[in-house]
XYZ file of C-alpha atoms in Angstrom:
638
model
C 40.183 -8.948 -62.400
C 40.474 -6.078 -64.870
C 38.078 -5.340 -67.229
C 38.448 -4.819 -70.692
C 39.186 -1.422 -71.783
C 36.675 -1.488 -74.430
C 33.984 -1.936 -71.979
C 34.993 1.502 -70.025
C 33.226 3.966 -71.304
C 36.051 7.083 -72.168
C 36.339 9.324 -69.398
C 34.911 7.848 -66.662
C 36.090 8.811 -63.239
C 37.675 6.781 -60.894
C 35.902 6.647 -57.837
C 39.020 7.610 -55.275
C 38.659 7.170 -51.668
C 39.059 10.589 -50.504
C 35.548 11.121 -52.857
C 34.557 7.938 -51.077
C 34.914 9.484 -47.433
C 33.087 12.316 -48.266
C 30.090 10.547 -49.235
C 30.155 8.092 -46.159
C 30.444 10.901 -43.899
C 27.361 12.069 -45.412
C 25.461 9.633 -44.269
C 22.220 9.959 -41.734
C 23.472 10.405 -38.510
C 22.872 7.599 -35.689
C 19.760 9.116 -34.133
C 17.680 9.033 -37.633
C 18.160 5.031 -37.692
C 14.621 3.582 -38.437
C 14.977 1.228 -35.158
C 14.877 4.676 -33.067
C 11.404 5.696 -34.617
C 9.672 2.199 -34.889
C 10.453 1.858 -31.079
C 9.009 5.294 -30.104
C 6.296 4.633 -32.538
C 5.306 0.811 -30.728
C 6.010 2.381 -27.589
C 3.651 5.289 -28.214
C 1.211 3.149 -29.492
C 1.102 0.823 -26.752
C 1.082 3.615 -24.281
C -2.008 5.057 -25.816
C -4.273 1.565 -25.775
C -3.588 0.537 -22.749
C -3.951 4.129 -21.394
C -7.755 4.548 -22.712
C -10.575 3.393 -20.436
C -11.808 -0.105 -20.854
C -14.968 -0.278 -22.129
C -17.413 -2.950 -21.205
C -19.346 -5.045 -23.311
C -23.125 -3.978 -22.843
C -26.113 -4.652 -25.173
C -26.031 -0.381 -25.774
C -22.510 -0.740 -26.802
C -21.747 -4.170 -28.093
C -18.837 -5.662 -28.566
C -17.185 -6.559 -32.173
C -19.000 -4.356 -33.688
C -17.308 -3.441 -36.807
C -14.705 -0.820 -36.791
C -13.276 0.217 -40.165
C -11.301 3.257 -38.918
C -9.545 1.290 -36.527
C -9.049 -1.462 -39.135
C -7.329 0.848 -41.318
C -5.805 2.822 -38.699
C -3.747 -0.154 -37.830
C -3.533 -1.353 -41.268
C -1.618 1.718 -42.233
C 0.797 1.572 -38.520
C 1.883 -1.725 -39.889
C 2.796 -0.778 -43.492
C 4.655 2.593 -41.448
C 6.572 0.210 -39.887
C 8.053 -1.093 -42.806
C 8.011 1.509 -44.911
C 10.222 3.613 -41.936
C 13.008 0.615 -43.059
C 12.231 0.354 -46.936
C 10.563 3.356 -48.389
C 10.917 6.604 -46.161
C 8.468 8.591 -48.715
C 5.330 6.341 -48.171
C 6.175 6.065 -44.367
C 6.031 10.151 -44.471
C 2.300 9.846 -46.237
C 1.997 7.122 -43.660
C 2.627 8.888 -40.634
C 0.515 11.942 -42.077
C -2.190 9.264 -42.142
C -2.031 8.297 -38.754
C -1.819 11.656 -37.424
C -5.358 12.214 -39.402
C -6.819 8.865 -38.192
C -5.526 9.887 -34.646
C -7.075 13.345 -34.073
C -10.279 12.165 -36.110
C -10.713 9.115 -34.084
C -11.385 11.383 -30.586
C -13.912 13.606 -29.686
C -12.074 16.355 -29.655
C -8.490 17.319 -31.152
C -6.945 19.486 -28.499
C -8.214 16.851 -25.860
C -6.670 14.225 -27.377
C -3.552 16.120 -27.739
C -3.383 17.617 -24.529
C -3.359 14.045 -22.781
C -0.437 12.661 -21.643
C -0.341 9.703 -24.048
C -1.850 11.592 -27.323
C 0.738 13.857 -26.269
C 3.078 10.769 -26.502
C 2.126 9.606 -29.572
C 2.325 12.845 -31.649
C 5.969 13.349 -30.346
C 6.809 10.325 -31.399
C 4.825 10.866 -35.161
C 6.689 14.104 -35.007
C 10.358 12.298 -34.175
C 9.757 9.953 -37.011
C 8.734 12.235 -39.449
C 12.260 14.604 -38.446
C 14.090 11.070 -38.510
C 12.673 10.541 -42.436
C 13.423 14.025 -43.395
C 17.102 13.696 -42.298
C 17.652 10.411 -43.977
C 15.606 11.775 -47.157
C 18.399 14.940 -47.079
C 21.338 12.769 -46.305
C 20.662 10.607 -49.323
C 20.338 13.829 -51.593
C 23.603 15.209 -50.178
C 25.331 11.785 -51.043
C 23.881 11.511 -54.748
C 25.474 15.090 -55.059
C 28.948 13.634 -54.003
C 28.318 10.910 -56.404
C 27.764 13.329 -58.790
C 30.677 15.487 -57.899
C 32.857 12.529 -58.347
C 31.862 11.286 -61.518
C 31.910 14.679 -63.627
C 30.317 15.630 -66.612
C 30.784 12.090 -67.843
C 27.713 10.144 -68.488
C 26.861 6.662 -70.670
C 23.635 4.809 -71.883
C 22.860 2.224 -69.890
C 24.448 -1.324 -71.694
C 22.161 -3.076 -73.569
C 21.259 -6.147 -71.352
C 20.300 -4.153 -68.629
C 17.819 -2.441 -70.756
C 15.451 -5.360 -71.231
C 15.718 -6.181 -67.144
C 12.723 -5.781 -65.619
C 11.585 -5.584 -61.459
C 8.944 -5.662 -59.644
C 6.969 -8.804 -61.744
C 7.104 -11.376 -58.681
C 6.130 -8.472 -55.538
C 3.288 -7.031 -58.004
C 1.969 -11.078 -58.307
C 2.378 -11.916 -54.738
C 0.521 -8.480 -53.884
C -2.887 -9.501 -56.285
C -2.670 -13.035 -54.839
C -2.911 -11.542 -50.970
C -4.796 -8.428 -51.786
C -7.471 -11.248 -53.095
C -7.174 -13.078 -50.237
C -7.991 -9.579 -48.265
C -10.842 -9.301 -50.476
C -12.020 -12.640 -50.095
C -11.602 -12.127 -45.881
C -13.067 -8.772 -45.819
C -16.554 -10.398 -47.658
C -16.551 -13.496 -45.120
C -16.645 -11.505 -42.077
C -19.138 -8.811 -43.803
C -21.385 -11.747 -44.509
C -20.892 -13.479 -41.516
C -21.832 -9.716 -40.022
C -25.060 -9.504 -42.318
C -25.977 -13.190 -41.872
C -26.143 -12.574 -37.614
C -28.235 -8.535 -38.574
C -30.359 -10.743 -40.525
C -31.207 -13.093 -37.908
C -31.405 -11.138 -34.940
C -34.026 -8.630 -36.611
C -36.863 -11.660 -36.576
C -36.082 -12.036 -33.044
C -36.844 -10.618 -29.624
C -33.851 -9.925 -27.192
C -34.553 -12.763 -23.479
C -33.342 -11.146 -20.217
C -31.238 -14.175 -18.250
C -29.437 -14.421 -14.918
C -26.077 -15.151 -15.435
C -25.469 -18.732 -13.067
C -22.059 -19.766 -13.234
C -18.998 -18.398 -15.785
C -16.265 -20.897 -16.280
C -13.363 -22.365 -18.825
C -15.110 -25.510 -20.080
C -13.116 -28.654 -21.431
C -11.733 -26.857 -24.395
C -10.114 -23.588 -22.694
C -12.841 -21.437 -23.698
C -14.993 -19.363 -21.442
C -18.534 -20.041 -21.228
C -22.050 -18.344 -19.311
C -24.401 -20.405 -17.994
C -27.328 -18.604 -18.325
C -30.690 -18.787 -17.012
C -33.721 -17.811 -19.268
C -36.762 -18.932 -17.116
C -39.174 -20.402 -19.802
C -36.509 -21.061 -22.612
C -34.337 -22.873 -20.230
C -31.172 -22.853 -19.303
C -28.656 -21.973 -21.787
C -24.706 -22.278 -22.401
C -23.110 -19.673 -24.078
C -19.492 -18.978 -25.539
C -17.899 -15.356 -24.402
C -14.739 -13.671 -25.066
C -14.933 -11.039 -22.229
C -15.900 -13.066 -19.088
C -14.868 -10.766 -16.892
C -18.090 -8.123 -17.925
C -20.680 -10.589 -16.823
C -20.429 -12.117 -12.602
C -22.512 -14.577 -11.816
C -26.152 -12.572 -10.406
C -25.696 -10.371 -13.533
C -28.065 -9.925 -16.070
C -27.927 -9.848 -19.774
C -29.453 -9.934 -23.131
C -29.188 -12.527 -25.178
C -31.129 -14.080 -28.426
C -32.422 -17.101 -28.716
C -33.256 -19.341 -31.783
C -33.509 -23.048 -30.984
C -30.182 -24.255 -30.167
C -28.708 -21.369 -31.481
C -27.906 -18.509 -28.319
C -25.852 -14.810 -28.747
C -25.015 -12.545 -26.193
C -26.532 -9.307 -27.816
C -23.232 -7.745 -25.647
C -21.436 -9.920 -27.950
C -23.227 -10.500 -30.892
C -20.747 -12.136 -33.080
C -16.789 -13.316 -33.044
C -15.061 -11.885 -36.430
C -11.757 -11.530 -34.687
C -9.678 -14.267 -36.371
C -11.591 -13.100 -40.047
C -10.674 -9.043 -39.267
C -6.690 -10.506 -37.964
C -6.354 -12.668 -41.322
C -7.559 -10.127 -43.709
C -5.665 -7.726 -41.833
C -2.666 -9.296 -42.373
C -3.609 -10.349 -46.234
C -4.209 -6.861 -46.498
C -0.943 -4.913 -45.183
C 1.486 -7.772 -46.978
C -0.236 -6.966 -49.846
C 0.053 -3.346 -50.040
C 3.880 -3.532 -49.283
C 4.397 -6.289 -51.947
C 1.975 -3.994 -54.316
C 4.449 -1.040 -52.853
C 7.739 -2.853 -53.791
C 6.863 -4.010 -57.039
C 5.788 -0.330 -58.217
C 8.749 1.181 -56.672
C 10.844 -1.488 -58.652
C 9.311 -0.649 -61.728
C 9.399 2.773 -61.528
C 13.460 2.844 -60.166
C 14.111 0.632 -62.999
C 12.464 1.994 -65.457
C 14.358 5.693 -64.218
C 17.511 3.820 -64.601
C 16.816 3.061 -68.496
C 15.485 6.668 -69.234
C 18.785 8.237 -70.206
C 22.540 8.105 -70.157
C 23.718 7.884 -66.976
C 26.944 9.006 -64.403
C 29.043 6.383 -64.788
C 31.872 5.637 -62.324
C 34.812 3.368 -62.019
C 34.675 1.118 -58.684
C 36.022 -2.460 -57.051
C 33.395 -4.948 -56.353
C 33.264 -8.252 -54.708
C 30.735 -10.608 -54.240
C 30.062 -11.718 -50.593
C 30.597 -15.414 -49.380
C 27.725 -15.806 -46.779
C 24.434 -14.025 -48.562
C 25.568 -13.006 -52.228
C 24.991 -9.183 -51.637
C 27.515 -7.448 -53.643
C 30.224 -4.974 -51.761
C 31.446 -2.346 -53.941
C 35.107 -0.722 -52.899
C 36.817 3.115 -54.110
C 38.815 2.314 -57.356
C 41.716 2.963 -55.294
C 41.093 0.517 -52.958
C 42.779 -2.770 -54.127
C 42.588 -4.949 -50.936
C 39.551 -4.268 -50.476
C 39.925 -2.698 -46.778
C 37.029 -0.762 -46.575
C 33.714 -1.163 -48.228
C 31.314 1.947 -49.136
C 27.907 0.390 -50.420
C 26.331 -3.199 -51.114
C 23.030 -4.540 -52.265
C 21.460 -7.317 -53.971
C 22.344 -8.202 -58.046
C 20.859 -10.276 -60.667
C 22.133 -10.609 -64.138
C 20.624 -8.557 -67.032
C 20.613 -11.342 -69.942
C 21.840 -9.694 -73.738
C 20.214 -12.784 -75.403
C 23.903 -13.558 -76.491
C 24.965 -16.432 -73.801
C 26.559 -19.486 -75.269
C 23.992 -22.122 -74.859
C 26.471 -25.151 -75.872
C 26.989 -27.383 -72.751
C 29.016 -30.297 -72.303
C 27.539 -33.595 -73.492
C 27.561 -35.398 -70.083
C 28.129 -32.352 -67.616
C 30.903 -34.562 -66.050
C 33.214 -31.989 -65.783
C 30.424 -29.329 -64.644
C 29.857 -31.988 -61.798
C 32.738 -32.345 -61.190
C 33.935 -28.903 -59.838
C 30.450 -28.543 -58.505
C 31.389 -31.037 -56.114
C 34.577 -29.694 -55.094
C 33.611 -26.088 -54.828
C 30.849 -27.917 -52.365
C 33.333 -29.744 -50.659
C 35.467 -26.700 -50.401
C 33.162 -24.741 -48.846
C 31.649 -27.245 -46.558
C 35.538 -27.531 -45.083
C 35.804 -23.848 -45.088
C 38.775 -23.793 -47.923
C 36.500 -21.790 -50.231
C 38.966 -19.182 -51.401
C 37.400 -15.579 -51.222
C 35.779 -14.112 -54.588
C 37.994 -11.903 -56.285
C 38.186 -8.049 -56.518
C 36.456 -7.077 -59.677
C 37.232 -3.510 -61.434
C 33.395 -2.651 -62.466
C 31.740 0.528 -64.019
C 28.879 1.844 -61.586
C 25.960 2.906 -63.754
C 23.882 5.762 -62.110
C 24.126 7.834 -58.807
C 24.824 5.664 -55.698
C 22.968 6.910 -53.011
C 21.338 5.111 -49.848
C 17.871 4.001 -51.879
C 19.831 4.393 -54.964
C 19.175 1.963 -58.201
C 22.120 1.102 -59.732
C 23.829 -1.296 -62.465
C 27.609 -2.651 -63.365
C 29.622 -4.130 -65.802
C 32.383 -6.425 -64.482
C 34.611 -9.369 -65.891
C 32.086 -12.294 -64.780
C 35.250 -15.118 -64.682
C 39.248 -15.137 -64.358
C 39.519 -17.946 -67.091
C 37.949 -15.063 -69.984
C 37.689 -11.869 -70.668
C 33.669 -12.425 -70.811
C 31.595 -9.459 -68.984
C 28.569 -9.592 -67.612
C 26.001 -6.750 -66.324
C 24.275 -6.668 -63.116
C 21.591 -4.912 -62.020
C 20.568 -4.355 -58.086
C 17.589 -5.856 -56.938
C 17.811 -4.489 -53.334
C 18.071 -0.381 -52.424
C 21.611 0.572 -52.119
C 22.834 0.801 -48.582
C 26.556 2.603 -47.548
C 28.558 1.082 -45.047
C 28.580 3.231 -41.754
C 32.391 4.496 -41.452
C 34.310 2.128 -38.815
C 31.221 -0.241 -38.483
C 30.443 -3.288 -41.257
C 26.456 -3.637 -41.491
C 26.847 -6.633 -42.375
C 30.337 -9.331 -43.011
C 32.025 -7.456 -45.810
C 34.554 -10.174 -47.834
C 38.023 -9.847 -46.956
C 40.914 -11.169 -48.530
C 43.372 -13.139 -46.520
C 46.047 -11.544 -45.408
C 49.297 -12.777 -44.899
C 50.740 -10.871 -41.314
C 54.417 -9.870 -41.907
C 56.266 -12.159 -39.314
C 59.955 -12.651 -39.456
C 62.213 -10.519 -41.762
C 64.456 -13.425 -42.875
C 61.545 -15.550 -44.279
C 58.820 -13.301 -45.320
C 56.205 -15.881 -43.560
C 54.144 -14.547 -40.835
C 54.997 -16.140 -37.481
C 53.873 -19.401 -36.186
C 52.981 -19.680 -40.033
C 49.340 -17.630 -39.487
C 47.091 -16.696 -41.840
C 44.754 -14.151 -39.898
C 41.002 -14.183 -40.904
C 39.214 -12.224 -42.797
C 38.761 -9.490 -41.083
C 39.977 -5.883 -39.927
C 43.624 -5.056 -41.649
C 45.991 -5.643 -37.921
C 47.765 -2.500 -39.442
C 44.672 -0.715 -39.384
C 43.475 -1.709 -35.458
C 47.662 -1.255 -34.359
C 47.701 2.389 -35.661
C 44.581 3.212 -33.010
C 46.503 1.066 -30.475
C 49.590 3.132 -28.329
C 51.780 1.055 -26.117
C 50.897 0.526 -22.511
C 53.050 -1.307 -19.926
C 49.922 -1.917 -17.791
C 48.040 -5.149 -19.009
C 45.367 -4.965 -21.669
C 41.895 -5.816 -20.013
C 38.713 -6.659 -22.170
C 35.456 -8.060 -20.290
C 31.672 -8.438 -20.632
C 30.107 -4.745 -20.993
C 26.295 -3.662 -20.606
C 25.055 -5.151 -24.192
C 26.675 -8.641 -22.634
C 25.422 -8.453 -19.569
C 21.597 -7.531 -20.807
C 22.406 -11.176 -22.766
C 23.470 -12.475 -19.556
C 20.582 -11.366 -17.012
C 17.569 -12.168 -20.112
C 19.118 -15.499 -20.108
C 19.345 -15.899 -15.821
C 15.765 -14.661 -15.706
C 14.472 -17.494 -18.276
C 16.787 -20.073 -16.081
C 14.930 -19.198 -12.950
C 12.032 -19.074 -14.867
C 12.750 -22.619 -16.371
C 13.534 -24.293 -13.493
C 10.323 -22.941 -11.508
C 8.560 -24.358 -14.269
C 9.847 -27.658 -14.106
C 9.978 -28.141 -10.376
C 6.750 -26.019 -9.246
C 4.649 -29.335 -10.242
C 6.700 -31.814 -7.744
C 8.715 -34.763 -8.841
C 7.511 -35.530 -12.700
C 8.883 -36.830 -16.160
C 9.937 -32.737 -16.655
C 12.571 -33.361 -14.153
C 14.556 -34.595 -17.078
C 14.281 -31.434 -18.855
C 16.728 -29.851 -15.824
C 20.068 -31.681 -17.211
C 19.242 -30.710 -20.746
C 19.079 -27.076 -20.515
C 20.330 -25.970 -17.257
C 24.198 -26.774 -17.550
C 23.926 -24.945 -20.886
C 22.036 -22.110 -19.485
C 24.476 -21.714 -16.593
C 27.202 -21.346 -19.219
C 26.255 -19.049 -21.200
C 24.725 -16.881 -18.156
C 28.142 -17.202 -16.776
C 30.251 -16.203 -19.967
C 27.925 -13.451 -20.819
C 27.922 -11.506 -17.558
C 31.618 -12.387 -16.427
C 33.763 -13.265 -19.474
C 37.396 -11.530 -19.729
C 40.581 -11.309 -21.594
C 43.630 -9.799 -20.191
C 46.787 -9.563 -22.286
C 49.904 -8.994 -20.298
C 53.444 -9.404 -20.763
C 53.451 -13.160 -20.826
C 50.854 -14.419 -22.410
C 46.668 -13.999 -22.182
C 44.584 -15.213 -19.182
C 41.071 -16.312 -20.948
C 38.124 -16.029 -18.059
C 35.383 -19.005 -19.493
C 32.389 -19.681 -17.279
C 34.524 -22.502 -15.109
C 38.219 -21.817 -15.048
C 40.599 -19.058 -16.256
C 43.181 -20.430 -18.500
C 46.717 -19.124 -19.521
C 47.951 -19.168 -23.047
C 51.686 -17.464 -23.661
C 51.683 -15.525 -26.688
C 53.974 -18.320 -28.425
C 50.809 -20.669 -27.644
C 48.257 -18.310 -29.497
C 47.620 -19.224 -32.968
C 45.150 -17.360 -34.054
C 41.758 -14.916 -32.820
C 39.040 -13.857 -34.128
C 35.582 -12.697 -33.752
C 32.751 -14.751 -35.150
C 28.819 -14.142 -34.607
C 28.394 -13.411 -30.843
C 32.148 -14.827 -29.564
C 35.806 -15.130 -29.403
C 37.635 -17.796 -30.887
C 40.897 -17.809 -29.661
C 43.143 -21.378 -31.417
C 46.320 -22.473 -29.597
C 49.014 -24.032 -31.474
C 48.486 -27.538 -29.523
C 45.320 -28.510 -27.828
C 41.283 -27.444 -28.124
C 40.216 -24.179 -29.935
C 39.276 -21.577 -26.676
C 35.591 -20.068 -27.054
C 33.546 -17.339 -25.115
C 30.092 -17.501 -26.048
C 28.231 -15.212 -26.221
C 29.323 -11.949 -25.430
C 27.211 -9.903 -26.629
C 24.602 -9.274 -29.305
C 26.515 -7.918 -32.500
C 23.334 -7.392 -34.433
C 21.926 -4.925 -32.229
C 25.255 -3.276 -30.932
C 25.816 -2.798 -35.088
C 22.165 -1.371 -35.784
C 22.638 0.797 -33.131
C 25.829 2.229 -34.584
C 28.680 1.024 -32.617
C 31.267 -1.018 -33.379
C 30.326 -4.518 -31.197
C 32.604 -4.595 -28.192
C 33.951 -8.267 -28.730
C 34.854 -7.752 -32.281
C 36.764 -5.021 -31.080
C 38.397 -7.173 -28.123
C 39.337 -9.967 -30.828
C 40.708 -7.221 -33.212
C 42.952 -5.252 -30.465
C 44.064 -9.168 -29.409
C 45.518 -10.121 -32.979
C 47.085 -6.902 -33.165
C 48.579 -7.627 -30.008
C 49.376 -11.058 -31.769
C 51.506 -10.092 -34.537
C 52.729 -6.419 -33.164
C 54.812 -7.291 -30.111
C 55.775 -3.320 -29.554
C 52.497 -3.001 -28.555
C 52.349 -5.749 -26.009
C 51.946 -4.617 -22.067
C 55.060 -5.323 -20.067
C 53.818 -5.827 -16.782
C 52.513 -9.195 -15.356
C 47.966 -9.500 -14.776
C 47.840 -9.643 -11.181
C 44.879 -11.680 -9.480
C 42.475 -9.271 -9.784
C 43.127 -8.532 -13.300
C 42.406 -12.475 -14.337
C 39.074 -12.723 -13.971
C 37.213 -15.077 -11.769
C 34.741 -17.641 -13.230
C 30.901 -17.375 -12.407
C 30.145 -20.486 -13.356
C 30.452 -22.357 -9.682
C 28.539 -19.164 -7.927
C 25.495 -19.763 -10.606
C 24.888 -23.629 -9.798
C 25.015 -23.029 -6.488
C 22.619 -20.017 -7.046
C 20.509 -22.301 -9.417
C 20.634 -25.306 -6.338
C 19.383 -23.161 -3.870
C 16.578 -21.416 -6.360
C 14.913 -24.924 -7.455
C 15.263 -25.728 -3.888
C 13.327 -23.116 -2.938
C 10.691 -23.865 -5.435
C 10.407 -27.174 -4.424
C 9.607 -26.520 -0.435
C 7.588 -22.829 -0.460
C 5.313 -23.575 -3.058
């Protein structure tokens, strides 16, 4: 869909794919990703609570008394946490902060250092704060490509984006929890003063300590005995720091009884206001930075560079392509749009909205039956610098039936597409798959999916006369051994308490347990001269290539269609999300890919026959056997 020339502001610079590659090389390298540093952050973290000494709950030292350092200390861990994924400045001041609240918080600062887990936790401040710096670089060496690329060119920002505004709805959410933080913060204060207030008109009662138990309600209670007031029930939260024969302090008034050791229970109050508080600040965090982006955007005139977009089918996020990129093969950067109103839309509408309805319904129907056709490339102006972070708007034709534009302004920080891996499902195009020369029509009359160009995966392929083997790898079998462990742990569950109704739970979850246990840690495709053997959790099938109509990779398994008969899956085999946040490409999309390619390219086909043990074997048999004698065992030794 072209766009009209008067809407191209003269001299703007295509955006050209050698330009492109430069600036997605540029991009942070795999060791700066924000999952790296949250992990060694929560690990850290971890290590260093659990590593401190316990403390018991006395009437010198009680317990749940307030702590406001360590209320804000893991106030601003949280907001770190997402700031290391959304704002990479703040989580800099936020890791600063921590290091402060850290050293402050012990008695002494080259103690706390010099143990193993401070020592732990201020390597893994320090690997954060290297892993924001990088990223922080990386995105000022790609806004100089971008700047490179576009010239000496610049434009003021179109009209309609002016008057778009951002942050409104994160800045309203934030005062509506940040009052709810308020409002927390003065219940548990009063609560707080309300027990101080009490407890000074009394005098603390020594009692013996008679029995400690869960009573009716799952809560554990002291039965206390305080001679001439009685004896006396009383709630606790730390059982374990008064046996039975010990003595403690406690405060009676009437009915009413505290442990002076645990004078008052403000946990859930601190834990609400605590979270009020830290989804405030982000929201309050968001809707300044969206404001203040925005508002940078509309300050000036602006590099302006000519691109290929295309709105995404699944989540709306818009893909942006190099100018010389008209298939759309390889995407460089996507976020999040809404459209900047000019005041000037045509507010006539049809009488009835029949005809509105109409093609409502079949672009519903359509997409329910997967016919949707995908969106269109779109030539587009880029207003301002893209960069990961970036804030950016475009102009592109908004329909094929008119020569209408609209503008679009992101809504979402830009993110670039790591080279060779999709974060995300880019749109493709269909592609029709050259078949035979006489006809033009791809063989077996396939359309392949939208994915990977086969052109693209056959030129990394070289010919092999030994047969083509793909099977489960480590990400698939981690799937495959969580999933066995919570099968053994499910059927101990269900068979530990003898013959019951949860007996019937067994044939609801176990068969499909033991198939996906199976497919994840033993799945396998081998492509040979004659065909593919598929290895599923109970038999290995053989489909000759003439039999294959089409593969593909969707979520977390291979599809593989015959011509005749019932669509082959393997499910799962893997965990694409995580293999693609951890910057590789996921293993099965890869199998699928190298498959079709194998499909449609028949030079690149083995030429030697899969012996035995190249077919696979299925694990599905071995694992209800396994699973038989497992509940068995349950059943007799405990």
């Amino acid at each position: 869909m072209p766009l009209p020339a008067e809407r191209i502001p003269p001299g703007t610079a295509e955006w050209r794919s050698a330009d492109a590659r430069r600036w997605l090389a540029a991009v942070p390298a795999p060791w700066a990703h924000p999952l790296w540093a949250t992990g060694a952050l929560a690990a850290a973290t971890v290590w260093t609570m659990e590593s401190g000494p316990e403390q018991p709950c006395t009437t010198a030292s009680p317990c749940g008394a307030e702590d406001w350092l360590g209320f804000a200390f893991f106030a601003v861990l949280l907001l770190t946490f997402y700031w290391l994924w959304r704002q990479p400045r703040l989580a800099l001041a936020g890791l600063g902060g921590l290091l402060a609240a850290f050293l402050v918080g012990g008695d002494d600062a080259g103690d706390v250092v010099a143990d193993p887990s401070g020592l732990g936790f201020t390597a893994a401040l320090a690997f954060a704060a290297a892993g924001l710096g990088h990223r922080l670089s990386a995105a000022a060496r790609q806004r100089a490509l971008a700047r490179e690329a576009a010239g000496p060119v610049v434009a003021p920002l179109p009209d309609a984006a002016r008057g778009f505004r951002r942050g409104r709805v994160s800045l309203v959410l934030a005062a509506l929890l940040l009052a709810s933080a308020g409002y927390g913060y003065w219940q548990v204060t009063d609560e707080i003063a309300a027990y101080e207030e009490r407890a000074a008109r009394l005098v603390p009662v020594t009692a013996e300590v008679t029995a400690n138990r869960v009573n009716d309600d799952e809560v554990d209670v002291l039965t206390l005995d305080t001679g001439s007031l009685g004896t006396r029930t009383v709630e606790t939260l730390y059982p374990g720091d008064f046996p039975v024969g010990s003595r403690v302090d406690v405060l009676v008034d009437g009915d009413w009884t505290r442990l002076v050791a645990e004078p008052y229970d403000t946990v859930d109050g601190e834990l609400l206001t605590l979270a009020a508080l830290v989804a405030g600040l982000g929201f309050f965090a968001n809707g300044v930075d969206g404001r203040s982006r925005a508002e940078r955007l509309r300050r000036g005139p602006l590099p302006v560079l000519k691109v290929l977009v295309r709105e995404g089918e699944d989540d709306g996020r818009v893909w942006v392509y190099a100018a010389d990129d008209p298939t759309g093969a390889r995407p460089l950067l996507h976020f999040h749009t809404l459209y900047a109103s000019d005041g000037e839309e045509d507010e006539e509408e049809d009488a009835d909205g029949e005809g509105d309805a109409r093609e409502g319904l079949r672009r519903l129907g359509a997409i329910l039956k997967g016919e949707e056709p995908p969106a269109p490339l779109r030539e587009a102006v880029l207003y301002g610098v893209p960069y990961a972070g970036a804030e950016l708007a475009f102009v592109a034709r908004e329909d094929e039936d008119d020569a209408e534009v609209s503008v679009e302004c992101s809504v979402t920080a830009v993110k670039p597409v790591v080279p060779k891996l999709l974060t995300g499902r880019a749109p493709r195009p269909e592609r029709k798959v050259p078949g035979s020369p006489s006809d033009g029509r791809p063989a077996h009359g396939r359309t392949t999916p939208p994915q990977r160009p086969i052109q693209e995966i056959a030129a990394g392929m070289a010919p092999t006369a030994a047969p083509r083997v793909w099977s489960a790898h480590g990400m698939s079998r981690a799937v495959g051994l969580c999933l066995l462990a919570f099968q053994g742990g499910s059927i101990w569950g269900i068979v530990d308490d003898g013959l019951s109704w949860s007996w019937l739970l067994l044939p609801l979850t176990v068969p499909w347990l033991t198939k996906s246990v199976s497919t994840a840690l033993g799945w396998r495709v081998t492509a040979d001269r004659d065909g593919v053997w598929i290895t599923g959790p109970w038999r290995v099938r053989h489909l000759p290539w003439d039999a294959v109509a089409a593969v593909w990779h969707k979520e977390d398994g291979i599809r593989i269609d015959p011509v005749k008969g019932e669509r082959i899956g393997l499910s799962p085999t893997g965990w694409s999300w995580l293999e693609r946040r951890l910057g590789r490409e996921p293993h099965a999309q890869r199998t699928a890919d190298e498959l079709r390619a194998l499909l449609y390219d028949q030079g690149l086909r083995p030429l030697e026959e899969a012996g035995p043990g190249q077919q696979g074997m299925p694990l599905g048999p071995v694992l209800v056997a396994v699973s038989v004698v497992w509940g068995t065992a349950v059943l007799l030794l405990l």
